[in-house]
Short mmCIF file of C-alpha atoms and ligand atoms in Angstrom, two decimals:
data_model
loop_
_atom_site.label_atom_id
_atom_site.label_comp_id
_atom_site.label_asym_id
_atom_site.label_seq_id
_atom_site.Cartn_x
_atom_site.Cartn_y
_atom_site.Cartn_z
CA UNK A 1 13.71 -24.44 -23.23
CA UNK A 2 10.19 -22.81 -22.89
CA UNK A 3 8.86 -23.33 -19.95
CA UNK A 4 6.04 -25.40 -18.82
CA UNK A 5 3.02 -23.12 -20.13
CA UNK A 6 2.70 -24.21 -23.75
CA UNK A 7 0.90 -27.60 -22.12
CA UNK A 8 -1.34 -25.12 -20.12
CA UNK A 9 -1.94 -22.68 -22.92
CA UNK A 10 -2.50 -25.22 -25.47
CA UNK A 11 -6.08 -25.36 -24.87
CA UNK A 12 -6.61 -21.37 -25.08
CA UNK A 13 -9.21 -20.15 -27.11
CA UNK A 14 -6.72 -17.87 -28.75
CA UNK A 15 -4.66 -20.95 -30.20
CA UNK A 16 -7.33 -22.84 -31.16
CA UNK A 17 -9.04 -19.67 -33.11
CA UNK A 18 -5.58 -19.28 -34.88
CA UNK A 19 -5.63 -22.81 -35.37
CA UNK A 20 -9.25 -22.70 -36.93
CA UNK A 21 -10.18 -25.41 -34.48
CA UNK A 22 -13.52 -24.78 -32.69
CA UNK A 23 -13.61 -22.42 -29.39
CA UNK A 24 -15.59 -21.76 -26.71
CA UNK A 25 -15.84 -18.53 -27.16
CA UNK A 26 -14.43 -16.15 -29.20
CA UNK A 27 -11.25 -14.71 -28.49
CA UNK A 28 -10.41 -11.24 -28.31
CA UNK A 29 -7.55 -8.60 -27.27
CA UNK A 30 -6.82 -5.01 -28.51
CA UNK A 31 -3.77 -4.07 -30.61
CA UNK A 32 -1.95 -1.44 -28.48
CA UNK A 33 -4.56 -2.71 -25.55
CA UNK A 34 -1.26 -1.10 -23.27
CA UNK A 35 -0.82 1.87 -23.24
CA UNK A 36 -2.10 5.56 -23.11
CA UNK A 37 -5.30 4.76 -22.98
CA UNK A 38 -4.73 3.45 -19.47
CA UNK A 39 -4.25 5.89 -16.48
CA UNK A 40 -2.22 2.99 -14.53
CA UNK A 41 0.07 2.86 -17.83
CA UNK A 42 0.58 7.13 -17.70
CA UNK A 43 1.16 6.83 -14.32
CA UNK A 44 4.09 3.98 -14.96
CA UNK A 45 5.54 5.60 -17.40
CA UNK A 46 5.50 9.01 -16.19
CA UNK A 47 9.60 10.04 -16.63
CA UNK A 48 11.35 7.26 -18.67
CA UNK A 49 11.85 7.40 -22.00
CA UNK A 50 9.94 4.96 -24.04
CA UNK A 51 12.51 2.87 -25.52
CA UNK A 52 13.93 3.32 -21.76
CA UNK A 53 11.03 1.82 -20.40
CA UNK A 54 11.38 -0.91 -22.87
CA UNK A 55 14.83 -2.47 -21.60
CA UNK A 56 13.16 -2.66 -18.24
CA UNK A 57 11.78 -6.35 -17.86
CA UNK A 58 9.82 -5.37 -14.60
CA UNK A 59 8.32 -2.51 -15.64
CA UNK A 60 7.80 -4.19 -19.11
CA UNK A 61 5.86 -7.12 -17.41
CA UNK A 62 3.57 -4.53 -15.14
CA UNK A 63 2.73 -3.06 -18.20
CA UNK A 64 1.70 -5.80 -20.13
CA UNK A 65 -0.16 -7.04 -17.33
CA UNK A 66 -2.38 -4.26 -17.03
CA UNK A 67 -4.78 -4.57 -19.63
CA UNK A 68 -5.09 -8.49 -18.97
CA UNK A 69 -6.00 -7.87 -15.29
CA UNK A 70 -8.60 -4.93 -15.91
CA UNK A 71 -10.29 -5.69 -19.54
CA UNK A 72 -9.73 -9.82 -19.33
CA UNK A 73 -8.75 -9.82 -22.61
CA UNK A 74 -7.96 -13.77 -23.69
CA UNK A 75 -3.91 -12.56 -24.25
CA UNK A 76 -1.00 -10.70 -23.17
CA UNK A 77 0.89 -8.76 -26.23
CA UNK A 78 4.45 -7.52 -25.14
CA UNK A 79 4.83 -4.36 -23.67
CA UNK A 80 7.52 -3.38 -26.98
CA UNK A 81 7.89 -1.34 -30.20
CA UNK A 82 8.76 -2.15 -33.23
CA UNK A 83 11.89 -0.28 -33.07
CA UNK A 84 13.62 -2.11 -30.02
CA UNK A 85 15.21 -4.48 -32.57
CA UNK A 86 16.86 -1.38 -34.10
CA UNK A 87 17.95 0.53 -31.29
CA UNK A 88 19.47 -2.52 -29.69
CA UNK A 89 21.64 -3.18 -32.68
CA UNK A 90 22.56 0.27 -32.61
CA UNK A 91 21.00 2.74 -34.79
CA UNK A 92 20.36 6.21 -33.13
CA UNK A 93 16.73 6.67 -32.74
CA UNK A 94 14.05 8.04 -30.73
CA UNK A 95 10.35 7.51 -29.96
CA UNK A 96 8.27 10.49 -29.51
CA UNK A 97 5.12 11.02 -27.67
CA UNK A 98 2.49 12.45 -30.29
CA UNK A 99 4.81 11.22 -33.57
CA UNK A 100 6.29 8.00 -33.00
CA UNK A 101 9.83 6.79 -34.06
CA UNK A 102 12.46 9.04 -35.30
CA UNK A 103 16.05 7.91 -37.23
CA UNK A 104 18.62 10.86 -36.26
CA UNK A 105 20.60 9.31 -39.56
CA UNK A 106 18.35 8.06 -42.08
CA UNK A 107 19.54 4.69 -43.94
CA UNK A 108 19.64 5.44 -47.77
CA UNK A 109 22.82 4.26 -49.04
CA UNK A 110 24.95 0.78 -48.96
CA UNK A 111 27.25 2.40 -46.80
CA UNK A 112 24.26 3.41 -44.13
CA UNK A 113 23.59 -0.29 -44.08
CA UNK A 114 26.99 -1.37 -42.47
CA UNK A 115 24.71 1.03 -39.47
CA UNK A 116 22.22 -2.28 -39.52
CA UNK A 117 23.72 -5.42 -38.08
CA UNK A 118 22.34 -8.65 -37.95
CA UNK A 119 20.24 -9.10 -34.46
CA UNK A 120 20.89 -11.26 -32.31
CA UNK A 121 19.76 -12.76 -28.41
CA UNK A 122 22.40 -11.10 -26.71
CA UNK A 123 21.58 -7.83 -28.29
CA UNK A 124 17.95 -7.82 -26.55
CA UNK A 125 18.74 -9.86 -23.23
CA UNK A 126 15.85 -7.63 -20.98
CA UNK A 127 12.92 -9.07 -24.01
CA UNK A 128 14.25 -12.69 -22.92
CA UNK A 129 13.91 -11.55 -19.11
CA UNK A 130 10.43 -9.87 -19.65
CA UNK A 131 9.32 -12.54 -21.62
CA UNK A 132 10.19 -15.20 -18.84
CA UNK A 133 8.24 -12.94 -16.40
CA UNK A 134 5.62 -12.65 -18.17
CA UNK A 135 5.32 -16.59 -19.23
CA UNK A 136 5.10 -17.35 -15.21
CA UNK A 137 2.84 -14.67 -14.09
CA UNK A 138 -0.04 -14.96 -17.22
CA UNK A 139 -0.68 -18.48 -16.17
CA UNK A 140 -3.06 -19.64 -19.02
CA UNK A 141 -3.18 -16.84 -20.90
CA UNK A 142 -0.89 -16.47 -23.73
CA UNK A 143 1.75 -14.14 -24.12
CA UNK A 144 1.94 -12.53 -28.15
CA UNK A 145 5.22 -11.85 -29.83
CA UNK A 146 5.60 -9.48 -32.07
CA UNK A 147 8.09 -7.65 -34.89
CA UNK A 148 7.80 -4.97 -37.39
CA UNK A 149 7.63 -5.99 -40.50
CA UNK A 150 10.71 -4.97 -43.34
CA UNK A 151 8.53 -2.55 -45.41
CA UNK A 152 7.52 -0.95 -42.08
CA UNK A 153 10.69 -0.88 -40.61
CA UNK A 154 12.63 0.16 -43.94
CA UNK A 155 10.26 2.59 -44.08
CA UNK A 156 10.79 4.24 -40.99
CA UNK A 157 15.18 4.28 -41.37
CA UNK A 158 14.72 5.60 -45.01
CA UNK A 159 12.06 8.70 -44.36
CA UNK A 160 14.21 9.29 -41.07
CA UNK A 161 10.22 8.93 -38.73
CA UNK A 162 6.96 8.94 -39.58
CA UNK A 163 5.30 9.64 -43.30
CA UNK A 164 2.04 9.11 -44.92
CA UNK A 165 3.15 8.73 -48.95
CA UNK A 166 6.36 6.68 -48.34
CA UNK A 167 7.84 8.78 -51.05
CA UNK A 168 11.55 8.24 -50.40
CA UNK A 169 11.04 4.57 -49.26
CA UNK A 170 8.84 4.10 -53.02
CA UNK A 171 11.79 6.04 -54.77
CA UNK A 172 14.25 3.81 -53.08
CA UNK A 173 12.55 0.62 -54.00
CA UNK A 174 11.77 1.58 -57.57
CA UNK A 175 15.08 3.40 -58.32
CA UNK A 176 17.77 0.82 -56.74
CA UNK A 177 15.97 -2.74 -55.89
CA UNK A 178 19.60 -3.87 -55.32
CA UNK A 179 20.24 -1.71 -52.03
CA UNK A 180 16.08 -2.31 -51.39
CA UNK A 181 16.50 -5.97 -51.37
CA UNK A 182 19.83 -5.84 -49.13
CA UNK A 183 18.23 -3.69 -46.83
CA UNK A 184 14.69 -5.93 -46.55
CA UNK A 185 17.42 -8.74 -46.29
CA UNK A 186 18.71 -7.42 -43.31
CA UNK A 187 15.33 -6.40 -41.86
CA UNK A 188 14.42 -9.76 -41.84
CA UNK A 189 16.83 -11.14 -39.87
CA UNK A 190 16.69 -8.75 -37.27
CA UNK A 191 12.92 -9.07 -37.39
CA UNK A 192 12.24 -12.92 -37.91
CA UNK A 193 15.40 -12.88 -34.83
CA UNK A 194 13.55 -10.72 -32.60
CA UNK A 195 10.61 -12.57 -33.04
CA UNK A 196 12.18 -16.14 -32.23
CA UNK A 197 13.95 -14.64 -29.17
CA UNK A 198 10.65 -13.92 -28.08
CA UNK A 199 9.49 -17.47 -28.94
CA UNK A 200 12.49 -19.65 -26.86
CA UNK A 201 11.28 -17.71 -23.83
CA UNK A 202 7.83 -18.29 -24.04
CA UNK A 203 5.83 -16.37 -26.36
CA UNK A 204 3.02 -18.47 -27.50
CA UNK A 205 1.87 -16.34 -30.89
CA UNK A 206 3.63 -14.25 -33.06
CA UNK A 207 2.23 -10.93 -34.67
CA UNK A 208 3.93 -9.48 -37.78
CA UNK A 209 2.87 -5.85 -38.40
CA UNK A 210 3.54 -4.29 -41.51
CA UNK A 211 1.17 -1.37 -40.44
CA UNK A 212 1.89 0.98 -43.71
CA UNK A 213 2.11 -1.99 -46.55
CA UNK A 214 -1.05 -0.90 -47.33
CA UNK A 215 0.65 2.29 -49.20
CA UNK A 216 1.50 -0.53 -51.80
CA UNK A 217 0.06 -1.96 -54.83
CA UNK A 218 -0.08 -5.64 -55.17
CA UNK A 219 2.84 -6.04 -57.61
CA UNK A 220 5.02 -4.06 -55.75
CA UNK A 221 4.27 -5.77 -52.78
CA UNK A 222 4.54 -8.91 -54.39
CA UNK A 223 8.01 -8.00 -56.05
CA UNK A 224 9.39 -6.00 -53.41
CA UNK A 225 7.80 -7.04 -49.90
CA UNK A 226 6.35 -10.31 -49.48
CA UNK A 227 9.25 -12.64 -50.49
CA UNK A 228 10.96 -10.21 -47.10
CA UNK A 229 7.78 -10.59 -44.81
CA UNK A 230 8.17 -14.57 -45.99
CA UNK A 231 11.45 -14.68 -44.42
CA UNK A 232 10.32 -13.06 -41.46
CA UNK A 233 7.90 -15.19 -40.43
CA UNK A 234 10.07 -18.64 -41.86
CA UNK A 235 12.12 -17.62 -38.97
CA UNK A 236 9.40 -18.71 -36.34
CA UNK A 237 8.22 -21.46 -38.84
CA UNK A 238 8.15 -25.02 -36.91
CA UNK A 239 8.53 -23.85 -33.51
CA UNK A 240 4.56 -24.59 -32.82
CA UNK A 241 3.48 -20.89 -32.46
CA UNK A 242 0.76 -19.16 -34.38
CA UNK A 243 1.86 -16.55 -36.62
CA UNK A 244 -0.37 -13.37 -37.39
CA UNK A 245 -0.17 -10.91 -40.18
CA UNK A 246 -1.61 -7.22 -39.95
CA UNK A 247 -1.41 -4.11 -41.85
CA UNK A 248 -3.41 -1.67 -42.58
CA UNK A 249 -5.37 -1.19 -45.97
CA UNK A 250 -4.18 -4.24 -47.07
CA UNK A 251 -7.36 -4.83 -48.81
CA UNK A 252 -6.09 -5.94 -52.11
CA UNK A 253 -3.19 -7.74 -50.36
CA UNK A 254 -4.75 -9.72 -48.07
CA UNK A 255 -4.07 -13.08 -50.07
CA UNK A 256 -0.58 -12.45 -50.51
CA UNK A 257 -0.07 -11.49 -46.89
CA UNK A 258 -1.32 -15.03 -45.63
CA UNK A 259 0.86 -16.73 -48.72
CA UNK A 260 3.73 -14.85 -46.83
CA UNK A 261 3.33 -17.38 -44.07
CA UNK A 262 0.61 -16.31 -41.59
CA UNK A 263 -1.88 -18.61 -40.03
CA UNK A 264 -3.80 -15.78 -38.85
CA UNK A 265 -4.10 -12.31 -41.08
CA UNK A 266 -5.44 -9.30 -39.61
CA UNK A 267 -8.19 -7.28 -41.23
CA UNK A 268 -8.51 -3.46 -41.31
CA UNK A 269 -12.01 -1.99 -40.77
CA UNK A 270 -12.43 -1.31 -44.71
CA UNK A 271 -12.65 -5.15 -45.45
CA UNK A 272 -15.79 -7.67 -43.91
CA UNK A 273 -14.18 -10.59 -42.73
CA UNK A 274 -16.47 -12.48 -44.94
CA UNK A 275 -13.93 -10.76 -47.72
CA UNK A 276 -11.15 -11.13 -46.33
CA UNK A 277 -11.54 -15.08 -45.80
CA UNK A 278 -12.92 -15.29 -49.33
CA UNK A 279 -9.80 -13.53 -50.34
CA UNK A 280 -7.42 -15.09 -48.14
CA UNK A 281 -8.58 -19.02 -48.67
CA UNK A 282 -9.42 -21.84 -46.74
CA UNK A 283 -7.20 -22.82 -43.70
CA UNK A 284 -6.63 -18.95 -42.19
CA UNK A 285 -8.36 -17.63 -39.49
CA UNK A 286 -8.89 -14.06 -39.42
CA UNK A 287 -8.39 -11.02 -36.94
CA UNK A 288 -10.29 -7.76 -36.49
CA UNK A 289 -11.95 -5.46 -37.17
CA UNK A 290 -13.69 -3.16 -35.13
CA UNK A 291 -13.41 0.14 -36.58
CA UNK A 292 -11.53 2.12 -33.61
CA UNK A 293 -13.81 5.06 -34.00
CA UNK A 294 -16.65 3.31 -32.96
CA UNK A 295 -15.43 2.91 -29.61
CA UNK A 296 -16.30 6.90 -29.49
CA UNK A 297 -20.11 6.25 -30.41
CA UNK A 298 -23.02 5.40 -28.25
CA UNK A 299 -22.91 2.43 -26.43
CA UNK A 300 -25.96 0.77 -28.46
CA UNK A 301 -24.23 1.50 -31.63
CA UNK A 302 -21.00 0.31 -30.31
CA UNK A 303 -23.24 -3.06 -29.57
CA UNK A 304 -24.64 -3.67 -32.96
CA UNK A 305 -21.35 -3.63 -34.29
CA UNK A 306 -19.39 -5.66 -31.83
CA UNK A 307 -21.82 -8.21 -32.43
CA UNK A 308 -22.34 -8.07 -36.36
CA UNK A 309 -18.57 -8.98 -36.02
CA UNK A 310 -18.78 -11.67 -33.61
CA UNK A 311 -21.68 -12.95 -35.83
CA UNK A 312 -19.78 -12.75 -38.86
CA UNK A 313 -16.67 -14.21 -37.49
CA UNK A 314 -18.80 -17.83 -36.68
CA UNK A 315 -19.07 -17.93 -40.37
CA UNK A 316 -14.83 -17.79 -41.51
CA UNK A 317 -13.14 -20.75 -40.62
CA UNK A 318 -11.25 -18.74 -37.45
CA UNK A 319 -11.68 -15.87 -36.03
CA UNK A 320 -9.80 -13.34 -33.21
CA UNK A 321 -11.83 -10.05 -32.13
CA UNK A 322 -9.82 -7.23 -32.21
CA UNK A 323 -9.96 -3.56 -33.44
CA UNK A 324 -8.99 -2.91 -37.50
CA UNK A 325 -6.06 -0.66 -35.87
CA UNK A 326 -4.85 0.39 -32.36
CA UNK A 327 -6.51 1.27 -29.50
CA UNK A 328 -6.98 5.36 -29.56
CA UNK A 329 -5.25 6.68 -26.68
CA UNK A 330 -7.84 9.33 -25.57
CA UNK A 331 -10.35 6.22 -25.44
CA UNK A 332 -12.13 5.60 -22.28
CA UNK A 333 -10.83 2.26 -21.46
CA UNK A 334 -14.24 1.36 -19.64
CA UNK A 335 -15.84 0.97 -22.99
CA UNK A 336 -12.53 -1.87 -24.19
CA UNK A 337 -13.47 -3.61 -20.77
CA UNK A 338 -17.48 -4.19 -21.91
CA UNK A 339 -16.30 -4.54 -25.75
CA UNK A 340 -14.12 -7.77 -24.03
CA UNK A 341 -17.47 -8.96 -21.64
CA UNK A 342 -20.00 -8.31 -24.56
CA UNK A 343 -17.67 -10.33 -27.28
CA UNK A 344 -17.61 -13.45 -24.71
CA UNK A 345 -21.18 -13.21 -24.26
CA UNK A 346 -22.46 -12.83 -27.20
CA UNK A 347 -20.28 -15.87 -28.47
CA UNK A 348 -20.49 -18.68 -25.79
CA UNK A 349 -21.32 -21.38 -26.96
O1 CP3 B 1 -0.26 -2.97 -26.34
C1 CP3 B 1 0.40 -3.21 -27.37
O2 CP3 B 1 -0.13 -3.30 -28.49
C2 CP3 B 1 1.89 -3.47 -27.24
C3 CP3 B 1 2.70 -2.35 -27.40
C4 CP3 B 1 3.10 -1.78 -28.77
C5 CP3 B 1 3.68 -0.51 -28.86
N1 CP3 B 1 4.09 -0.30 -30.14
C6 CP3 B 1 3.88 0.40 -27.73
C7 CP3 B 1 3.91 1.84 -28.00
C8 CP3 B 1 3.09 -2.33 -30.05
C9 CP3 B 1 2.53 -3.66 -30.54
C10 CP3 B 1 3.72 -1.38 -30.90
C11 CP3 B 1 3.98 -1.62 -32.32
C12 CP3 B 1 4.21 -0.46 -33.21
N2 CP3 B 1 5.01 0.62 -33.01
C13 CP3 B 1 3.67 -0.36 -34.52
C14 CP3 B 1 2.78 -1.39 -35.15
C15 CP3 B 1 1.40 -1.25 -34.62
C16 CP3 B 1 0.57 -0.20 -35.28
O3 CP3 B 1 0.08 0.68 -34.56
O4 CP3 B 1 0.41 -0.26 -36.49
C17 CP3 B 1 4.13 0.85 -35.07
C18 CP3 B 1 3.78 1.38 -36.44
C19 CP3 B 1 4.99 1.45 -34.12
C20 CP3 B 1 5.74 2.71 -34.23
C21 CP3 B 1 5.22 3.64 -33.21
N3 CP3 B 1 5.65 3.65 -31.90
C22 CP3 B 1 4.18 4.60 -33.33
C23 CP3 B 1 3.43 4.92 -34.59
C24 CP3 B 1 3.99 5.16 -32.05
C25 CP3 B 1 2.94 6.16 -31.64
C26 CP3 B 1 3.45 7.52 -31.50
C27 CP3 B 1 2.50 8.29 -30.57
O5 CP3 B 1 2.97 8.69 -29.51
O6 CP3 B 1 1.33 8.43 -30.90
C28 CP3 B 1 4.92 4.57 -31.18
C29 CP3 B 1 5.06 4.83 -29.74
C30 CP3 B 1 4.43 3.83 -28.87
N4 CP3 B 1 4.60 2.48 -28.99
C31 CP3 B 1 3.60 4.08 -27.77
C32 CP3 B 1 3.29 2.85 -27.21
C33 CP3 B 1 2.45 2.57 -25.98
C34 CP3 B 1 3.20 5.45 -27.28
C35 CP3 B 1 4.36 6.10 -26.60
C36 CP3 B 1 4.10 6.51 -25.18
O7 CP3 B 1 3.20 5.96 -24.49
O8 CP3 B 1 4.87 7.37 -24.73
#
């Protein structure tokens, strides 16, 4: 059972956003808002391991809280990666400071995917624990979810860490869609598993991120992504939670992304939300997009745009402040804490 904070968190400006029902002013929180960028987060995690740190539901709540107690951001997002879900059902992998995740044996065969079995609660029971923390200690403020999505994830276990053209991941979809589509298959269970584990303890939104989808065209992320991402996020379907969608230069697949089963889809910098709700239809709300470099330019710069983006976001039937990526970690996190007063301001209503 999830505990009593739904009924307290039901009237969050977050939800309702999500919901596209009216606010009172408009939401906002930072994608990786914990983190480097935080000298109380260096000084936590100074010694353990990332994916360490992740199995360790104290130190996993403590982080998550930081960034709600010092920028006042309108919700928690679990202190996580995307990988947890594949470490914990056993694949040998590693997260690096500078790079990110890397697969000591990269999954490109049928055999490799006996390596990847299906997820489930009692694989990951320190999320449940840091979830339940978390769920009593943010009071009103909700707690977000999230998963990687299959094309992300896939593509990490096939190029073995971290690439920009996706070459063997492309060559694997294109040259055996069988072993693609059983591997996807498999993604999204762990995935759309993780992310209702996350759910029964209290999560109150859901964020999908397929960060690197946007290395796709449309038909190929029609044919060989969204039907996976669809799954995914069916697995949270009916359990009353918001579900968001992000990648990045999704541009020309913003439409398909919210058909995938997203109340909420997450915009990049490259797109006006005004586009991306045209693109996306009626009855999504929209999240972003801050360009994360701006948080490096004068403060009266910084303004103008913060606020061209809460203006524009009155206009789209929902809309969640955040940046159109993560939160650069050699940011000074004084400038997140006014980007989170002057977006409340500026919007009350
Ligand atoms: O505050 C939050 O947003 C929650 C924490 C969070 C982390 N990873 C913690 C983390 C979230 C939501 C993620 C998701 C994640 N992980 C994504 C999707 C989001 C995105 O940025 O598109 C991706 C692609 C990953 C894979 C990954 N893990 C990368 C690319 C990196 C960065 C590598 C680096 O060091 O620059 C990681 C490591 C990671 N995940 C860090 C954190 C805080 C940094 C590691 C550290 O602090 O030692």
């Amino acid at each position: 059972m999830p505990s009593s904070a739904p009924a307290r968190t039901r009237a969050s400006d977050l939800l309702r956003a999500a919901r596209c029902e009216p606010v009172t002013r408009t939401p906002v929180w930072f994608m990786r808002q914990a983190g480097r960028s935080l000298p109380e987060y260096r000084a936590l995690r100074a010694g353990t391991a990332m994916l360490q740190a992740c199995t360790r539901p104290e130190l996993v709540t403590e982080i998550t809280m930081q960034p709600v107690r010092r920028h006042g951001v309108d919700a928690a997002i679990l202190f996580s990666d995307i990988v947890v879900p594949l470490a914990a059902v056993g694949l040998d992998l590693e997260v690096v400071a500078g790079v990110g995740p890397v697969v000591a044996r990269p999954v490109r065969t049928r055999a490799d995917l006996d390596r990847v079995p299906e997820l489930t609660g009692e694989h990951v029971p320190y999320i449940t624990e840091a979830v339940r923390l978390l769920v009593a200690e943010l009071g009103d403020t909700p707690l977000i979810g999230f998963a990687g999505a299959p094309f992300t994830l896939a593509s990490y276990l096939v190029e073995g860490g971290p690439s920009r053209s996706h070459v063997r991941t492309k060559a694997l979809m294109h040259g055996d869609p069988g072993l693609w589509h059983a591997l996807c298959d498999r993604l999204a269970q762990v995935s759309g598993e993780f992310l209702r584990v996350q759910v029964q303890a209290g999560a109150r939104v859901v964020q999908l991120f397929d960060s690197w989808v946007g290395a796709l065209s449309r038909s190929d992320y029609a044919r060989f992504v969204q039907p996976h991402s669809a799954r995914t996020l069916a697995a949270v379907a009916g359990l009353g939670v918001p579900r968001i969608h992000f990648g990045v230069g999704t541009g020309e697949l913003l439409a398909l992304m919210g058909a995938a089963g997203a109340e909420v889809v997450g915009v990049d910098y490259r797109v006006s939300l005004t586009d991306a709700s045209e693109r996306i239809g009626p009855g999504h709300a929209v999240q972003g997009n801050l360009d994360p470099a701006l948080l490096f330019a004068p403060w009266e710069v910084l303004r103008e745009a913060v606020v061209d983006i809460v203006e524009e976001g009155r206009h789209v039937p929902g809309h969640i402040f955040n940046l159109g990526h993560g939160v650069p970690p050699d940011v000074d996190p004084d400038v997140l804490t006014r980007v989170t007063e002057l977006v409340h301001d500026v919007s009350a209503r």
